[in-house]
Coordinates of C-alpha atoms in Angstrom, one line a residue:
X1 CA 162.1 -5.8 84.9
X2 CA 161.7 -4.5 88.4
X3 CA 161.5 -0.7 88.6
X4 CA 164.2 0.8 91.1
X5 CA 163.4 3.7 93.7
X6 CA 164.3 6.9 92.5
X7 CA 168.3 7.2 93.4
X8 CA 171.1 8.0 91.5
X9 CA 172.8 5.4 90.5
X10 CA 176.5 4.4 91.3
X11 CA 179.1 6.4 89.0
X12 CA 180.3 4.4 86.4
X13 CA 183.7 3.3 85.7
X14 CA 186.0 2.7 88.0
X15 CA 186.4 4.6 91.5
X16 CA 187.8 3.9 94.8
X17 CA 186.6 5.8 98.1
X18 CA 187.9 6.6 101.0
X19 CA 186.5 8.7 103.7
X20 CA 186.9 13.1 103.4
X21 CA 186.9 15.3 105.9
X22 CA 183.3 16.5 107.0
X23 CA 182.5 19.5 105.1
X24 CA 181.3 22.8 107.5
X25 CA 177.2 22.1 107.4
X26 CA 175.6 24.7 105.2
X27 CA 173.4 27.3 105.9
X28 CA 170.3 26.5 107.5
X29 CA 167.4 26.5 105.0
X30 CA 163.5 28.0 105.4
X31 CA 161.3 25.1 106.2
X32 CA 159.5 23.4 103.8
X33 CA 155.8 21.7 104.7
X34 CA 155.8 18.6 102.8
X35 CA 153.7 18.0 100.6
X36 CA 150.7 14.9 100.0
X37 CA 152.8 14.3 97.1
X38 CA 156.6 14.3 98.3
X39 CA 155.4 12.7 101.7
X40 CA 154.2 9.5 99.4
X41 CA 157.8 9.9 97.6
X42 CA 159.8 9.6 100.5
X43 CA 157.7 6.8 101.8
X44 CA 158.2 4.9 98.3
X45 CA 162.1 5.8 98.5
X46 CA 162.0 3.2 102.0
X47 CA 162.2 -0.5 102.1
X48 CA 158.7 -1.8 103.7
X49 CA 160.7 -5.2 104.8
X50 CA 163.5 -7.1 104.3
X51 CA 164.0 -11.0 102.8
X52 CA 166.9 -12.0 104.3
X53 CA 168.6 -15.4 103.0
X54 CA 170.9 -17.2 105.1
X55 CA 172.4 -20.2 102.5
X56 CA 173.3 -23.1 103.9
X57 CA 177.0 -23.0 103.1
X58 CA 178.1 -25.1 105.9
X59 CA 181.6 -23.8 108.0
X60 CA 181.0 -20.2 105.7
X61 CA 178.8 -17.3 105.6
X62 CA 176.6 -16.0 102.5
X63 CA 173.9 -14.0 103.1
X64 CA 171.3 -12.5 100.4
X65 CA 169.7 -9.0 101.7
X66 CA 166.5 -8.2 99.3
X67 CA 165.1 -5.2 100.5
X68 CA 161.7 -4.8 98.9
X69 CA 160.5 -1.4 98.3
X70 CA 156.4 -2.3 98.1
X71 CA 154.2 -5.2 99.5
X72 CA 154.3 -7.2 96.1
X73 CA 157.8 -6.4 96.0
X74 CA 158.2 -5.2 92.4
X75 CA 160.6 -2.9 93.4
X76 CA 163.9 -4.2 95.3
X77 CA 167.3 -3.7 95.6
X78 CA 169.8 -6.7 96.6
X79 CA 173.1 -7.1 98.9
X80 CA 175.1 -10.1 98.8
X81 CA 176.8 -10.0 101.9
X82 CA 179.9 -12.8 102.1
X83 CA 180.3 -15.7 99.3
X84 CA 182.3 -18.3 101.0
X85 CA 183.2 -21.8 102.4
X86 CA 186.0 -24.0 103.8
X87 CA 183.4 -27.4 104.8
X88 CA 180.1 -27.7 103.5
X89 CA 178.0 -30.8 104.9
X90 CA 178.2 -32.9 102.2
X91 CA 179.3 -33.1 98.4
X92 CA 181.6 -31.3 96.0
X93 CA 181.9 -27.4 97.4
X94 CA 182.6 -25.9 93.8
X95 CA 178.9 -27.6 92.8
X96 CA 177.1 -26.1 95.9
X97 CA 178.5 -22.7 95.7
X98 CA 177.6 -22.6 91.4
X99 CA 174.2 -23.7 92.9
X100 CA 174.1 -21.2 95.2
X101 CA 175.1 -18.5 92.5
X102 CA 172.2 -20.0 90.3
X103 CA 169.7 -18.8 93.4
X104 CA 171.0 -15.8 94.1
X105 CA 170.9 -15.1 90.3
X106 CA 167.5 -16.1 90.1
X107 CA 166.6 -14.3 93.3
X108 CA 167.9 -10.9 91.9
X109 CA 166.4 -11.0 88.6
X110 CA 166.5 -8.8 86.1
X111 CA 168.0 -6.0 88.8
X112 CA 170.7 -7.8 89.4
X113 CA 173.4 -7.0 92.7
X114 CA 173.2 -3.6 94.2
X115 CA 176.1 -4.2 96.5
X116 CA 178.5 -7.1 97.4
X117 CA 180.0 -6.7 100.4
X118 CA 183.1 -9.1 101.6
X119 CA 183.7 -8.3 105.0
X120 CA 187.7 -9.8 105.2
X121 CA 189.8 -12.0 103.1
X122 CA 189.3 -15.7 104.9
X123 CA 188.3 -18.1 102.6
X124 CA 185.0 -19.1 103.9
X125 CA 183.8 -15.5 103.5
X126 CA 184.8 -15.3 99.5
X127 CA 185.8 -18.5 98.3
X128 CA 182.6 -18.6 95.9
X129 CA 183.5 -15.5 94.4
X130 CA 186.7 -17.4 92.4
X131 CA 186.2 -17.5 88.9
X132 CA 187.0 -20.5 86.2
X133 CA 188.8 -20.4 83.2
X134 CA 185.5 -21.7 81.1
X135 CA 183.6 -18.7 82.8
X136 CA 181.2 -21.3 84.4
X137 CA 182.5 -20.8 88.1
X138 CA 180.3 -19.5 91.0
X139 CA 182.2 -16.5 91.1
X140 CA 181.2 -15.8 87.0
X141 CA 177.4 -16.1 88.0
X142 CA 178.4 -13.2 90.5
X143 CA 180.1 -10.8 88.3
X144 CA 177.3 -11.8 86.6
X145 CA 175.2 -9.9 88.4
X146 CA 176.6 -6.3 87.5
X147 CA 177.2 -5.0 91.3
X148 CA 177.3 -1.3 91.3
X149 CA 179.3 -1.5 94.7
X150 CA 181.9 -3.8 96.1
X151 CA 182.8 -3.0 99.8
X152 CA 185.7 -4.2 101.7
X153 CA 187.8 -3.6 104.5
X154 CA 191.0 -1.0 104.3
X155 CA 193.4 -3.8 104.2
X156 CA 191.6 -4.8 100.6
X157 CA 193.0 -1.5 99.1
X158 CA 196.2 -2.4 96.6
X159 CA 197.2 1.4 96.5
X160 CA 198.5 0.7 100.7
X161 CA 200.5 -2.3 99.4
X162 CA 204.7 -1.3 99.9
X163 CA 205.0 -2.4 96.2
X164 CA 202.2 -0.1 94.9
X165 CA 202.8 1.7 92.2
X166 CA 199.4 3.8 91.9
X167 CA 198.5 6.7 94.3
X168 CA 197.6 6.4 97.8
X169 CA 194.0 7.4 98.8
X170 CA 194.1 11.0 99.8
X171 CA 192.2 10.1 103.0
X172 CA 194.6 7.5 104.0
X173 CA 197.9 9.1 102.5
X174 CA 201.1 8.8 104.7
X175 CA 199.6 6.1 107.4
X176 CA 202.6 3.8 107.6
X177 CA 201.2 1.9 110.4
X178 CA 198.5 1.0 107.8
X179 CA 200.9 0.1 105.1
X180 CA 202.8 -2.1 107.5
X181 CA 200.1 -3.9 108.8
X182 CA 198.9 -4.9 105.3
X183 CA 202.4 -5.8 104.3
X184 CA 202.3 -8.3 107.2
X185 CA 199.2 -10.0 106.3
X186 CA 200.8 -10.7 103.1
X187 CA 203.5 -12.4 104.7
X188 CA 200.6 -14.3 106.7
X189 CA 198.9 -15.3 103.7
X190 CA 202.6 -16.9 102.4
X191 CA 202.9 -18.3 105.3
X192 CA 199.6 -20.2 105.7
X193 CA 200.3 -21.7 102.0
X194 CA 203.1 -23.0 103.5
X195 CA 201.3 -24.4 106.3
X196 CA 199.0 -26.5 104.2
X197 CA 201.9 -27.9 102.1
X198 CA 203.0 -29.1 105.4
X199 CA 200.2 -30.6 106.4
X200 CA 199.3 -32.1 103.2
X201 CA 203.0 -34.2 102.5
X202 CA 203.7 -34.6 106.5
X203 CA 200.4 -35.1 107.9
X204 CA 201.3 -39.1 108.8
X205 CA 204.1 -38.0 111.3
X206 CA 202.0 -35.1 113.2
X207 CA 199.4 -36.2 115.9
X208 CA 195.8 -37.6 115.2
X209 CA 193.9 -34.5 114.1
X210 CA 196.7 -32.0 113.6
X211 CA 197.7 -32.4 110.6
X212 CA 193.7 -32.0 109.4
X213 CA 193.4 -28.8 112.2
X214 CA 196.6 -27.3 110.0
X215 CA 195.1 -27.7 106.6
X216 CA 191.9 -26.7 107.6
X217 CA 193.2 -23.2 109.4
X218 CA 196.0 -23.0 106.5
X219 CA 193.3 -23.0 103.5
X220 CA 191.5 -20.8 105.1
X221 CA 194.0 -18.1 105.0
X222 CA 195.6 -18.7 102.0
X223 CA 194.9 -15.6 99.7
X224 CA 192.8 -17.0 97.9
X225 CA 193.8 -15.5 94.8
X226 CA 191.1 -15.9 91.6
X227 CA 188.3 -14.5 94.5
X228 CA 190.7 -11.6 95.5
X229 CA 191.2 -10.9 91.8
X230 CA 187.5 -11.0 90.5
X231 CA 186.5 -8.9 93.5
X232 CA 188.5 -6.3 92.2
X233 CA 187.3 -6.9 88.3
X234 CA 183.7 -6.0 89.9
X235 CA 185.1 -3.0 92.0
X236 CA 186.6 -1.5 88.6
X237 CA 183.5 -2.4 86.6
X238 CA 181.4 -0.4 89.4
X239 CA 182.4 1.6 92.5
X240 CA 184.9 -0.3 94.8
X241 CA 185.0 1.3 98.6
X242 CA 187.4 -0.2 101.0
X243 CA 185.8 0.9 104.5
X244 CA 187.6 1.4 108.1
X245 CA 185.8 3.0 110.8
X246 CA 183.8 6.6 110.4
X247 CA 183.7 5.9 106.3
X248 CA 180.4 7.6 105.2
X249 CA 177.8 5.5 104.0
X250 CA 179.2 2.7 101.6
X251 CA 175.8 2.4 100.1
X252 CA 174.0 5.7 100.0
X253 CA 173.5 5.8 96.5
X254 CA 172.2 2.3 95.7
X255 CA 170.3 2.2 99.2
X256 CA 167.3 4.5 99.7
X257 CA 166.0 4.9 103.0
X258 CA 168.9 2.9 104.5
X259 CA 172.0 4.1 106.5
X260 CA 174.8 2.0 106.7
X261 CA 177.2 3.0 109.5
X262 CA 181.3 1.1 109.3
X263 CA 181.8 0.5 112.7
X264 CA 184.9 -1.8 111.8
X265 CA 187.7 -2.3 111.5
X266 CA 190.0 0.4 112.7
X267 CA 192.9 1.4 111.4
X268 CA 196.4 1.4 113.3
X269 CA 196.1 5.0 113.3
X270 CA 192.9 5.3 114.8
X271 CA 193.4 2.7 117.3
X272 CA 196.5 3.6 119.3
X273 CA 196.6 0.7 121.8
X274 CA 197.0 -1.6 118.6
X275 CA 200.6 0.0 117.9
X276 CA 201.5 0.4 121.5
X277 CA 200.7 -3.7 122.4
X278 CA 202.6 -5.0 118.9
X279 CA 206.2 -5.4 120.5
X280 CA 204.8 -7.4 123.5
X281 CA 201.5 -8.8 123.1
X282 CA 202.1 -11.6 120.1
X283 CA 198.2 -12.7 119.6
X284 CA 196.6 -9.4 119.7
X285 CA 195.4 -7.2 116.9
X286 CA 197.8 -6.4 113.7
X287 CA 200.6 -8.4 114.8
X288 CA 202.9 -10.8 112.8
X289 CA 205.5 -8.6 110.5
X290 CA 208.8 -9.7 110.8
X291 CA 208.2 -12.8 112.7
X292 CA 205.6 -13.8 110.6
X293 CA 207.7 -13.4 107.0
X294 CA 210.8 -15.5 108.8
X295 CA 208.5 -18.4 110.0
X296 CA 207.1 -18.6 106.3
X297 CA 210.6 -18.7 104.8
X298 CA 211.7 -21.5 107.6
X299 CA 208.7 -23.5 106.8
X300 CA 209.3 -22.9 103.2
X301 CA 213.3 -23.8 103.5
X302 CA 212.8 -26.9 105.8
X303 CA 211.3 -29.7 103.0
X304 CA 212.5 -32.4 104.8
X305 CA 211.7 -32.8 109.0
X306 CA 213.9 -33.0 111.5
X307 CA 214.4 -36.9 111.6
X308 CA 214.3 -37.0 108.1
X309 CA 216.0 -40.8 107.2
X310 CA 218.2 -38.8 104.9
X311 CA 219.8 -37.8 108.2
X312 CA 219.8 -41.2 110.0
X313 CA 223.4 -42.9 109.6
X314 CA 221.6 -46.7 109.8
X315 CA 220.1 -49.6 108.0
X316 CA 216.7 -48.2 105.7
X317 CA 217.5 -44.4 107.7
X318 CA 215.7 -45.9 110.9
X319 CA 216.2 -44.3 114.1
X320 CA 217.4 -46.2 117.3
X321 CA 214.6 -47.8 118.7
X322 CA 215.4 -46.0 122.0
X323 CA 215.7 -42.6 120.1
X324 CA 211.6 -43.0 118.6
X325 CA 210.0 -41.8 121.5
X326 CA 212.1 -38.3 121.8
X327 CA 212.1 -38.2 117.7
X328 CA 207.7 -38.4 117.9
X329 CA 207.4 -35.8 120.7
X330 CA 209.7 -33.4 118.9
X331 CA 208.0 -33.4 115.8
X332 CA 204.6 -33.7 117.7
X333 CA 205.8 -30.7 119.6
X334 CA 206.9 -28.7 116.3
X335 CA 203.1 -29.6 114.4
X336 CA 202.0 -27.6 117.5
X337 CA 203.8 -24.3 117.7
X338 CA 203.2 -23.8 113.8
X339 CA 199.0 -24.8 115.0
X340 CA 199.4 -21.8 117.6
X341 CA 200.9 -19.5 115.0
X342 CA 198.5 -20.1 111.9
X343 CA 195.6 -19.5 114.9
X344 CA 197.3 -16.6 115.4
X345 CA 197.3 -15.5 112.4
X346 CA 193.5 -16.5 112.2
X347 CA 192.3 -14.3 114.9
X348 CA 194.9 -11.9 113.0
X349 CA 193.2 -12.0 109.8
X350 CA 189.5 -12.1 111.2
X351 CA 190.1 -8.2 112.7
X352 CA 190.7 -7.0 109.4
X353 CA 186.8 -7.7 109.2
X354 CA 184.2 -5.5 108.1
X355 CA 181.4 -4.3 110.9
X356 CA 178.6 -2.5 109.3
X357 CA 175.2 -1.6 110.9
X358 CA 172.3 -0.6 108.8
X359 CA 169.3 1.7 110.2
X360 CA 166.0 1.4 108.0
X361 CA 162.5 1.9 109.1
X362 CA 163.4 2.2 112.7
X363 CA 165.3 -0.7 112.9
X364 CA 168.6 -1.9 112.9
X365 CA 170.7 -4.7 111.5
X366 CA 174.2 -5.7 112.1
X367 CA 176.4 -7.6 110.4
X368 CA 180.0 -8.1 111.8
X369 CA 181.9 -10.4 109.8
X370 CA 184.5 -12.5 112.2
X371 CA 184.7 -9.6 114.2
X372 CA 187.0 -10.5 117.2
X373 CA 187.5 -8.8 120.1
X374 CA 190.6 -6.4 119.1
X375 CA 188.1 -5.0 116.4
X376 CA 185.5 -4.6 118.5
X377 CA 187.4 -2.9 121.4
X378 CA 187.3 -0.1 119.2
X379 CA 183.7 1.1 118.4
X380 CA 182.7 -0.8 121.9
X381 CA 184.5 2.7 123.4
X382 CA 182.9 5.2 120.9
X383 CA 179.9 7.0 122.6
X384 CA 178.0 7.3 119.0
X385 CA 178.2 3.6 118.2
X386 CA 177.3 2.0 121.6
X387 CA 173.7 3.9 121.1
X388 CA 173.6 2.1 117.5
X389 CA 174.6 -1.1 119.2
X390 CA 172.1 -1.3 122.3
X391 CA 169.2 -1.0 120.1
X392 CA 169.8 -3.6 117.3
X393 CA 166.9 -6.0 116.2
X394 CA 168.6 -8.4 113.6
X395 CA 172.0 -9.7 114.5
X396 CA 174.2 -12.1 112.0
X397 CA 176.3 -14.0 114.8
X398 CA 180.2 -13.2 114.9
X399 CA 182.2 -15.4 113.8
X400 CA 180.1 -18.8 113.3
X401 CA 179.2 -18.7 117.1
X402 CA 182.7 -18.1 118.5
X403 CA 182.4 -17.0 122.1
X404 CA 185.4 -14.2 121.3
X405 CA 183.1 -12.5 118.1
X406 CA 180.7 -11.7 120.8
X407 CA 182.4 -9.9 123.5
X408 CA 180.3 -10.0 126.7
X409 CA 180.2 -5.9 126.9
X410 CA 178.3 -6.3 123.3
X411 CA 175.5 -9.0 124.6
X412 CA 175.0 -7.6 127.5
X413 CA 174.4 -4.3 125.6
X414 CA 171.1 -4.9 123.4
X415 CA 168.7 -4.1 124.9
X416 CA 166.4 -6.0 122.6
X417 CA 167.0 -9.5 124.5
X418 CA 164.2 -11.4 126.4
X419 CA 162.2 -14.4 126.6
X420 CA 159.3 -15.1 124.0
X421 CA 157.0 -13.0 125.6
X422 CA 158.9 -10.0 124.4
X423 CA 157.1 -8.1 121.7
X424 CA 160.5 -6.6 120.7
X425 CA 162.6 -8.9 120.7
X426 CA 165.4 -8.8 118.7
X427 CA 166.1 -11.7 115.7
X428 CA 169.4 -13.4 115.7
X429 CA 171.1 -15.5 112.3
X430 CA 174.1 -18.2 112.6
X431 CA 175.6 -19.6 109.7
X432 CA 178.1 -22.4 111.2
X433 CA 178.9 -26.3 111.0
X434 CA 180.5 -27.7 113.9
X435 CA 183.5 -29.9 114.4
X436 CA 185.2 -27.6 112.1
X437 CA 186.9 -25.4 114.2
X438 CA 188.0 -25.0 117.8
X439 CA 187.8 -27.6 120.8
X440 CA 185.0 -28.8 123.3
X441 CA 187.4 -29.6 125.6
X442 CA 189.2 -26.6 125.9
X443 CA 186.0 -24.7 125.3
X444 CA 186.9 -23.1 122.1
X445 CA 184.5 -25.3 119.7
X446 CA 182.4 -23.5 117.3
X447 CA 179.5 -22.6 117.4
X448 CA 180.4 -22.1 121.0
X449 CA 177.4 -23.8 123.0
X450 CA 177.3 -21.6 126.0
X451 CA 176.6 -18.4 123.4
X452 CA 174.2 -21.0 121.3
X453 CA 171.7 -21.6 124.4
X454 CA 172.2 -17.4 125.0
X455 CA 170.9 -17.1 121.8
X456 CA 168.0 -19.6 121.4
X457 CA 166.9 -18.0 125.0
X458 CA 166.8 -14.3 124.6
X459 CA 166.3 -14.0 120.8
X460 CA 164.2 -15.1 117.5
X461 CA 167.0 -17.8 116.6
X462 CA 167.7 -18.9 113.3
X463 CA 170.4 -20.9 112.2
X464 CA 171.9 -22.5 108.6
X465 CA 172.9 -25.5 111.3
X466 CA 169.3 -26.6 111.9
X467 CA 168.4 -27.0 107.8
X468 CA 167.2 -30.6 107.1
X469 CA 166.3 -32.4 104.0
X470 CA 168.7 -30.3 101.8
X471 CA 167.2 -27.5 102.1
X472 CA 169.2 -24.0 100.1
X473 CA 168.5 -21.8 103.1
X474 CA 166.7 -20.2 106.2
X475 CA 164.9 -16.8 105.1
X476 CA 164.1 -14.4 107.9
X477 CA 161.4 -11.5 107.4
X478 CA 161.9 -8.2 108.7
X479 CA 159.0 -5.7 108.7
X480 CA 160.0 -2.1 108.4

């Protein structure tokens, strides 16, 4: 067994955090000339590089941090960052993802997961953490694994649910805008079930490729239920932290000589221009309440269509030859206004992601989940956080390489890009497929190719993409 660094270890038992109030600092104390002997403690409490695993998951993100504490790396400790997928490039996605467990099992050894971290609720971010009734499911090889943390977003925590019955956390109590706004993603997630049913048993009269663009948006935010659930199993088991901006290091106990900053989300509270654009602006950040519950219900009500042959007064329920052409565009034109809301909800659901950036050894690494825009907005205006940002050396690309997870203000912000010649420059890791999501001709498609040529020209690229033969993964070094 791999001996850890000296650092308390999580509290057992279950416990939920939230973030306090700073305390006042305490008094200054005399200074201390460190010793031969603490000096080579301190320097054995800090990672000396990082293996990072990017899996090739296909339309998903998984990502395996192994921080090794020595150069033969006896000692590590292990983040699984994101356990998920809604396409994978060929094959049976249940059988890849158990084989993926299997490697990140074998990977963590006898020491098993410090941390899991799932930065939002989308199903190609924790879809491999659903469990099976035999105990032989991806998501058992996980809780597997022991993690002493489980970190996710704010709109994660049950307590903020309106039909809660435990107690709210102290640092979040009497925030309706945040119990509203995850009460409305619940109506989303009912909602895009009922998408998918709709695509599924109507697909034939809905144009060539909307009926697959539904399924594929509604899957992936369904709630994803047996994943929510054992999430939660391993955040009782261990510590559970759900995380907005400002909450204190997620990680400090099972990370030595790492600092992990939240930059994201934001709650309503903390982001006022979130509450003040809800009534008008219907695609922006924490919308979808109301409106979102009534489209759910219509779509649920409605399990015929509109020119159902039940309702046709003719021989076999045909319609009128000269009626057709009106009857197609109308249903045509109805498969599209439900594709604009689910995308809404989409970008809806992809700002209750998780930004966190870590600092160790002088570097930093960020990791923004699906991170749009709305999120980012947020800690793009905090003075603190744009200093974090401009100097960050590892980035894991928003989003899959949408052009929206990666605002310009951001890009143009590192200061780490250049050309090849650069001795700093800064690494960049994609996990994405394409043809899954978006549209070249509206220039929407992901990974978005403008942002992929950005990429490949100003930093170390590395993407899950550019695997061949079948192979598990790209791994990218760090030295600290």
């Amino acid at each position: 067994m791999s001996t850890k660094p000296g650092a308390k270890a999580a509290a057992k038992g279950s416990k939920a955090t939230t973030t306090r109030p700073a305390a006042k600092a305490p008094r200054a104390a005399a200074k201390r000339v460190p010793t031969a002997t603490t000096a080579a403690r301190r320097d054995s409490e800090a990672p000396t590089h990082l293996n990072l695993y990017a899996y090739q998951v296909g339309f998903g993100d998984c990502f395996l941090l192994q921080f090794c504490y020595d150069a033969e790396e006896k000692t590590r400790r292990h983040v699984l960052v994101d356990f998920g997928t809604t396409g994978t490039p060929e094959g049976d996605a249940n059988a890849l993802m158990l084989k993926i467990a299997e490697d990140i099992r074998d990977k963590c050894g006898d020491d098993g997961l410090d941390a899991v971290v799932a930065t939002h609720r989308h199903a190609d971010h924790i879809s491999g953490f659903a469990t099976k009734t035999n105990g032989k499911g991806s998501g058992d090889v996980i809780r597997g694994l022991k993690p002493k943390v489980v970190l996710q977003p704010w709109t994660e925590d049950l307590s903020l649910a309106t039909h809660a019955t435990g107690p709210v956390p102290k640092g979040l109590r009497g925030v309706a805008g945040s119990v509203r706004a995850v009460a409305a993603l619940g109506a989303m997630h009912g909602l895009a079930e009922q998408v998918t049913t709709l695509a599924a048993k109507r697909g034939k009269s809905l144009p060539l490729g909307l009926a697959e663009r539904l399924d594929f948006l509604g899957r992936d935010n369904t709630k994803n239920l047996p994943a929510v659930e054992n999430l939660a199993r391993m955040g009782k088991a261990g510590t559970a932290v759900y995380a907005h901006f400002g909450t204190d290091d997620p990680f400090k106990a099972v990370l030595p000589g790492v600092k992990t900053h939240v930059l994201g989300p934001p709650t309503p509270e903390q982001h006022p221009g979130v509450q003040k654009q809800r009534s008008t602006d219907d695609d922006q950040f924490w919308h979808f309440q109301a409106r979102g519950a009534g489209t759910a219900n219509l779509v649920a009500g409605n399990q015929r269509g509109p020119f159902d042959a039940s309702y046709v007064d003719a021989k076999r329920g045909k319609l009128p030859r000269d009626a057709r052409w009106a009857a197609r565009h109308i249903t045509a034109s109805r498969g599209n206004q439900l594709l604009g809301i689910v995308t809404m909800l989409d970008k809806v659901m992809n700002n209750t992601s998780l930004i966190l950036l870590m600092e160790v050894g002088g570097k930093r690494l960020l990791f923004p989940g699906d991170a749009q825009i709305e999120n980012w907005s947020y800690a793009l205006d905090q003075p603190d956080a744009q200093a974090l940002l401009a100097d960050v050396d590892l980035y894991k690309v928003g989003h899959h390489g949408s052009l929206n997870a990666t605002p310009k203000s951001l890009w143009k912000a590192f200061k780490k890009r250049g050309n090849a010649a650069r001795k700093d420059r800064m690494t960049s890791v994609l996990s994405t497929m394409a043809d899954k999501h978006g549209s070249v001709d509206k220039r929407t498609e992901v990974p978005r190719r403008t942002l992929v040529d950005a990429l490949k020209h100003d930093t170390h690229f590395h993407s899950t993409q550019e695997l061949t033969g079948g192979q598990p993964y790209t791994m990218v070094r760090i030295d600290f």
